[in-house]
Amino acid sequence: MRAAVVTDFDKPLEIQEIPVPEPEPHQVLVRIEASGLCHTDIHAAHGDWPVKPGLPFIPGHEGVGVVERVGSAVTGRVVGERVAIPWLGRACGTCAYCVSGRETLCESQQNSGYAVNGAHAEYAVASADYVVPVPDGVDPAEAAPLTCAGVTTYKAVKVSGLRPTERAAIFGIGGLGHLALQYARIFGAETIAVDITEEKLALARELGADHTVNAADVDPVERIKELGGADVAVVLAASPRVLEQAHASLRRGGRLVLVSLPKDNVMRLPVFETVLGGLTVIGSIVGTRGDLAEVFQLHAAGRTKVIYETRELGDINRSFEEVLASEVPARLVFRM
């Protein structure tokens, strides 16, 4: 099979011909139809984070394809079924986090395309218990971004406690933000889209944003305060300044949801304003298998729209460059 392989953190990925992997007893072999490109893939390939993947490895955690073989101990999945391979490759299933429905906090988890080989290949093996069925009628190229960008932003909106008629500000309208905006609308909120490019804001308006704020032209904090302040601010831009602006835009009792990961790992948090305003700061990681199933159900019902462009796997290094240069309207998907 063809696979995009990271051989060195300082070198481009290589497209290699390697053997199709054999599924272990509790695994399935999936013929990949589409694999979404996430910024995390770039961090993994460049070894940007403190705990680095072991070399060589295949990135990719937005894989969608058809089960071709099942391991000897698999009972819940069948050959011919379309499934998604998400970031949560597997968890222990027995710790306090797993048994309380917070499996994405499991300290023994393995992550697809990071701790184990991922989906930027023509085939991938995955834990049968942690792949998620894709509803009939959902295009694999649309299901792929939902497998990470979708479930991550859906979870962020869920944990915010957003209620109908509240006001939600989405900071960063791109691959994640265009989906976060749609989920906030599904939850019944008045929505504010914040970005620094008019193209992204035009997309937000197309998707139904009630208000748009170009932070390159106006102070987003002042503008949002003029609207009455945000009950919820979801931050998808990896800039400490944006994090701080989102915090400052909250009205009393507001909730700041942190999703993006700034390179320097810091933000200034004004304690007086946080305490006296009764503000809450929430860190939100990707959603669970149950969350992803809900994301797929919403999309199958026509409630969400995925903005994406397709690329060939052989163009993966150029695709990395496109994402880093912010040349992509929303998501990139490799069709196999």
Coordinates of C-alpha atoms in Angstrom, one line a residue:
M1 CA 0.0 0.0 0.0
R2 CA 1.0 3.7 -0.4
A3 CA 1.5 5.6 2.8
A4 CA 2.8 9.0 3.9
V5 CA 5.5 8.2 6.3
V6 CA 7.4 10.5 8.8
T7 CA 11.0 9.3 8.8
D8 CA 12.6 12.4 10.4
F9 CA 11.0 15.4 12.2
D10 CA 13.2 17.8 10.1
K11 CA 12.5 16.2 6.7
P12 CA 9.4 16.1 4.4
L13 CA 7.2 13.1 4.6
E14 CA 7.9 10.2 2.2
I15 CA 5.4 8.4 0.1
Q16 CA 6.4 4.8 0.5
E17 CA 5.1 1.4 -0.7
I18 CA 4.8 -0.7 2.5
P19 CA 3.0 -3.9 3.4
V20 CA -0.7 -3.8 4.2
P21 CA -0.9 -4.2 8.1
E22 CA -2.4 -7.3 9.6
P23 CA -5.2 -6.7 12.1
E24 CA -4.6 -8.1 15.6
P25 CA -7.5 -10.0 17.4
H26 CA -9.3 -6.9 18.6
Q27 CA -8.6 -4.8 15.5
V28 CA -10.1 -4.1 12.1
L29 CA -8.4 -3.5 8.8
V30 CA -9.9 -0.4 7.1
R31 CA -9.5 0.4 3.4
I32 CA -9.2 4.2 3.6
E33 CA -11.4 6.2 1.3
A34 CA -10.7 9.7 2.7
S35 CA -8.3 11.1 5.3
G36 CA -8.6 14.6 6.6
L37 CA -5.6 16.8 7.3
C38 CA -5.6 18.3 10.8
H39 CA -3.0 20.8 12.1
T40 CA -2.2 18.2 14.7
D41 CA -0.8 16.0 11.9
I42 CA 1.7 18.8 11.2
H43 CA 2.7 19.1 14.8
A44 CA 3.2 15.4 14.9
A45 CA 5.3 15.3 11.7
H46 CA 7.5 18.2 13.0
G47 CA 7.9 16.8 16.5
D48 CA 6.6 20.0 18.0
W49 CA 5.2 18.7 21.2
P50 CA 7.1 17.6 24.3
V51 CA 6.1 13.9 23.9
K52 CA 7.0 13.0 20.3
P53 CA 5.8 10.1 18.2
G54 CA 8.2 7.2 17.7
L55 CA 9.8 7.2 14.2
P56 CA 8.9 6.2 11.6
F57 CA 5.2 6.6 11.7
I58 CA 2.1 7.3 9.6
P59 CA 0.1 10.4 10.7
G60 CA -3.7 10.9 10.3
H61 CA -6.6 10.8 12.7
E62 CA -9.5 11.7 10.4
G63 CA -9.7 8.5 8.5
V64 CA -12.9 7.1 6.9
G65 CA -13.1 3.9 5.0
V66 CA -14.6 0.4 4.7
V67 CA -13.8 -2.5 7.0
E68 CA -12.1 -5.2 4.9
R69 CA -11.0 -7.6 7.6
V70 CA -11.8 -8.2 11.2
G71 CA -9.6 -9.7 13.9
S72 CA -10.4 -13.0 15.4
A73 CA -11.8 -11.5 18.6
V74 CA -14.0 -8.8 17.0
T75 CA -17.7 -9.1 17.5
G76 CA -19.1 -5.5 17.1
R77 CA -17.9 -4.7 13.6
V78 CA -18.5 -6.4 10.2
V79 CA -16.8 -6.5 6.8
G80 CA -18.2 -3.9 4.5
E81 CA -19.1 -1.4 7.2
R82 CA -18.0 2.2 6.8
V83 CA -16.2 3.5 9.9
A84 CA -14.2 6.5 11.1
I85 CA -10.8 6.3 12.8
P86 CA -10.6 9.2 15.3
W87 CA -7.8 10.7 17.4
L88 CA -8.8 8.5 20.3
G89 CA -7.3 5.2 18.9
R90 CA -8.0 3.3 22.1
A91 CA -8.3 3.8 25.9
C92 CA -8.0 1.5 28.8
G93 CA -11.8 1.2 29.3
T94 CA -11.5 0.7 33.1
C95 CA -10.1 3.8 34.7
A96 CA -12.3 6.4 36.4
Y97 CA -12.3 8.6 33.3
C98 CA -13.4 5.8 31.0
V99 CA -16.2 4.4 33.1
S100 CA -17.6 7.9 33.8
G101 CA -17.9 8.8 30.1
R102 CA -14.7 10.9 29.9
E103 CA -12.6 8.5 27.9
T104 CA -10.7 11.2 26.2
L105 CA -9.0 12.0 29.5
C106 CA -7.8 8.4 30.0
E107 CA -4.1 8.5 30.9
S108 CA -3.4 5.2 29.1
Q109 CA -5.0 6.2 25.8
Q110 CA -3.2 5.7 22.4
N111 CA -3.8 8.3 19.7
S112 CA -4.2 7.5 16.0
G113 CA -1.4 8.9 13.8
Y114 CA 0.7 9.7 16.9
A115 CA 1.2 6.7 19.3
V116 CA 0.0 4.3 16.6
N117 CA 0.0 4.5 12.8
G118 CA -2.8 6.5 11.3
A119 CA -4.9 7.0 8.2
H120 CA -2.7 8.9 5.7
A121 CA -2.4 5.6 3.8
E122 CA -4.4 3.3 1.7
Y123 CA -5.1 1.0 4.6
A124 CA -5.0 1.3 8.4
V125 CA -5.6 -1.0 11.3
A126 CA -7.6 0.3 14.3
S127 CA -9.2 -0.9 17.5
A128 CA -12.6 -2.3 16.6
D129 CA -14.1 -0.8 19.8
Y130 CA -13.0 2.7 19.0
V131 CA -13.8 3.2 15.4
V132 CA -17.2 4.9 14.9
P133 CA -19.8 3.8 12.2
V134 CA -20.5 6.4 9.5
P135 CA -24.2 6.7 8.6
D136 CA -25.3 5.7 5.1
G137 CA -25.4 8.6 2.7
V138 CA -22.6 10.6 4.3
D139 CA -19.8 11.3 1.9
P140 CA -16.5 9.9 3.3
A141 CA -14.8 13.2 2.3
E142 CA -17.3 15.1 4.5
A143 CA -17.1 12.5 7.3
A144 CA -13.4 12.8 7.6
P145 CA -13.2 16.4 8.9
L146 CA -16.1 15.7 11.2
T147 CA -14.0 12.9 12.8
C148 CA -11.8 15.5 14.5
A149 CA -12.7 19.1 13.6
G150 CA -16.3 18.3 14.0
V151 CA -16.2 16.3 17.2
T152 CA -13.7 18.7 18.8
T153 CA -15.9 21.8 18.2
Y154 CA -19.1 20.0 19.0
K155 CA -17.6 18.9 22.4
A156 CA -16.4 22.5 23.0
V157 CA -19.9 23.9 22.6
K158 CA -21.4 21.1 24.7
V159 CA -19.1 21.6 27.7
S160 CA -19.7 25.4 27.5
G161 CA -23.2 24.8 28.7
L162 CA -24.5 27.0 25.9
R163 CA -28.2 27.5 26.2
P164 CA -30.8 28.8 23.6
T165 CA -30.9 32.6 23.3
E166 CA -27.4 33.0 24.8
R167 CA -24.7 34.8 22.8
A168 CA -21.7 32.7 21.5
A169 CA -18.6 34.2 20.0
I170 CA -16.4 31.9 17.9
F171 CA -12.8 33.2 17.6
G172 CA -11.2 31.9 14.5
I173 CA -13.4 30.9 11.5
G174 CA -11.6 28.1 9.6
G175 CA -11.4 24.4 9.6
L176 CA -12.7 24.1 13.1
G177 CA -14.4 27.5 13.5
H178 CA -16.8 27.1 10.6
L179 CA -18.1 23.9 12.3
A180 CA -18.2 25.5 15.8
L181 CA -20.3 28.3 14.5
Q182 CA -22.9 25.8 13.1
Y183 CA -23.0 23.8 16.4
A184 CA -23.6 27.0 18.3
R185 CA -26.5 27.8 16.0
I186 CA -27.9 24.3 16.5
F187 CA -27.8 24.9 20.2
G188 CA -29.9 27.9 19.7
A189 CA -27.4 30.7 20.3
E190 CA -27.0 34.1 18.8
T191 CA -23.7 33.8 17.1
I192 CA -20.7 36.1 16.6
A193 CA -17.9 35.1 14.2
V194 CA -14.5 36.7 14.8
D195 CA -11.6 36.5 12.4
I196 CA -9.0 38.7 10.7
T197 CA -9.8 37.9 7.1
E198 CA -12.9 39.0 5.2
E199 CA -13.0 35.7 3.2
K200 CA -13.5 33.7 6.5
L201 CA -16.1 36.2 7.7
A202 CA -18.0 35.9 4.4
L203 CA -18.0 32.1 4.9
A204 CA -19.4 32.7 8.4
R205 CA -22.2 34.9 7.1
E206 CA -23.0 32.2 4.5
L207 CA -23.3 29.7 7.3
G208 CA -25.7 31.9 9.2
A209 CA -23.6 34.0 11.7
D210 CA -25.7 36.7 13.3
H211 CA -22.8 39.0 13.6
T212 CA -19.2 39.1 12.2
V213 CA -16.3 41.0 13.6
N214 CA -13.1 41.7 11.6
A215 CA -10.5 41.9 14.4
A216 CA -8.0 43.3 11.9
D217 CA -10.1 46.5 11.6
V218 CA -11.9 46.9 14.9
D219 CA -11.3 46.0 18.6
P220 CA -13.3 42.7 18.9
V221 CA -13.7 43.2 22.6
E222 CA -15.4 46.6 22.2
R223 CA -17.5 45.4 19.3
I224 CA -18.7 42.3 21.3
K225 CA -19.4 44.4 24.4
E226 CA -21.5 46.7 22.2
L227 CA -23.6 43.7 21.4
G228 CA -24.0 42.9 25.1
G229 CA -21.0 40.7 25.6
A230 CA -20.6 37.0 25.0
D231 CA -22.1 34.3 27.3
V232 CA -19.7 31.8 25.7
A233 CA -16.4 32.4 23.8
V234 CA -14.9 29.4 22.0
V235 CA -11.3 30.1 21.0
L236 CA -9.9 28.2 18.0
A237 CA -7.0 30.6 17.1
A238 CA -3.7 29.7 18.6
S239 CA -2.7 33.2 19.8
P240 CA -2.4 34.3 23.4
R241 CA -3.7 37.7 22.4
V242 CA -6.9 36.1 20.9
L243 CA -7.3 34.1 24.1
E244 CA -7.2 37.2 26.2
Q245 CA -9.5 39.1 23.8
A246 CA -12.0 36.3 24.1
H247 CA -11.9 36.4 27.9
A248 CA -12.3 40.2 27.9
S249 CA -15.4 39.9 25.6
L250 CA -17.4 37.8 28.1
R251 CA -20.3 39.2 30.0
R252 CA -20.8 38.4 33.7
G253 CA -21.2 34.7 34.2
G254 CA -19.6 33.9 30.9
R255 CA -17.6 30.9 29.9
L256 CA -14.3 30.8 28.0
V257 CA -13.6 27.5 26.2
L258 CA -10.0 26.9 25.3
V259 CA -9.5 24.6 22.3
S260 CA -6.4 25.9 20.5
L261 CA -2.9 25.3 21.8
P262 CA -0.6 28.4 21.6
K263 CA 3.0 27.6 20.9
D264 CA 4.2 29.3 24.1
N265 CA 1.6 27.6 26.2
V266 CA 0.6 30.8 28.1
M267 CA -2.1 33.4 28.4
R268 CA -2.6 36.3 30.7
L269 CA -5.6 35.7 32.9
P270 CA -6.9 38.7 34.9
V271 CA -7.9 37.3 38.2
F272 CA -10.0 40.2 39.5
E273 CA -12.2 40.3 36.3
T274 CA -12.5 36.5 36.4
V275 CA -13.5 36.4 40.1
L276 CA -15.7 39.4 40.3
G277 CA -17.4 38.6 36.9
G278 CA -18.1 35.0 37.9
L279 CA -16.3 33.8 34.8
T280 CA -15.4 30.2 34.0
V281 CA -12.4 29.0 32.0
I282 CA -12.8 25.5 30.5
G283 CA -10.3 23.4 28.6
S284 CA -11.9 21.2 26.0
I285 CA -10.2 18.2 24.3
V286 CA -11.7 16.1 21.5
G287 CA -15.0 14.4 22.0
T288 CA -15.8 10.8 22.8
R289 CA -17.1 8.0 20.5
G290 CA -20.6 9.0 21.7
D291 CA -20.0 12.6 20.7
L292 CA -18.7 11.6 17.3
A293 CA -21.8 9.5 16.7
E294 CA -24.0 12.5 17.5
V295 CA -21.9 14.7 15.1
F296 CA -22.5 12.1 12.3
Q297 CA -26.2 12.0 13.1
L298 CA -26.5 15.8 12.9
H299 CA -24.7 15.8 9.5
A300 CA -26.7 12.9 8.1
A301 CA -29.9 15.0 9.1
G302 CA -28.6 17.9 7.0
R303 CA -27.9 20.1 10.0
T304 CA -24.2 20.9 9.2
K305 CA -22.1 21.7 6.1
V306 CA -18.5 20.8 5.8
I307 CA -16.3 23.2 3.8
Y308 CA -13.3 21.3 2.3
E309 CA -11.1 20.8 -0.7
T310 CA -9.6 17.5 -1.8
R311 CA -5.9 16.7 -2.4
E312 CA -3.9 13.6 -3.5
L313 CA -1.9 11.8 -0.9
G314 CA 1.3 12.5 -2.9
D315 CA 0.7 16.2 -2.3
I316 CA 0.9 15.9 1.4
N317 CA 4.0 18.1 1.9
R318 CA 2.5 20.9 -0.2
S319 CA -0.7 20.5 1.7
F320 CA 1.2 21.1 5.0
E321 CA 2.5 24.3 3.5
E322 CA -1.0 25.4 2.4
V323 CA -2.3 24.9 6.0
L324 CA 0.6 26.7 7.6
A325 CA 0.3 29.6 5.2
S326 CA -3.5 29.9 5.9
E327 CA -4.2 29.3 2.2
V328 CA -7.1 26.9 2.8
P329 CA -10.7 28.2 3.4
A330 CA -11.5 25.4 5.9
R331 CA -10.3 21.7 5.6
L332 CA -8.2 19.6 3.3
V333 CA -9.1 15.9 2.7
F334 CA -6.9 13.3 0.9
R335 CA -8.9 11.0 -1.3
M336 CA -7.4 7.6 -1.7

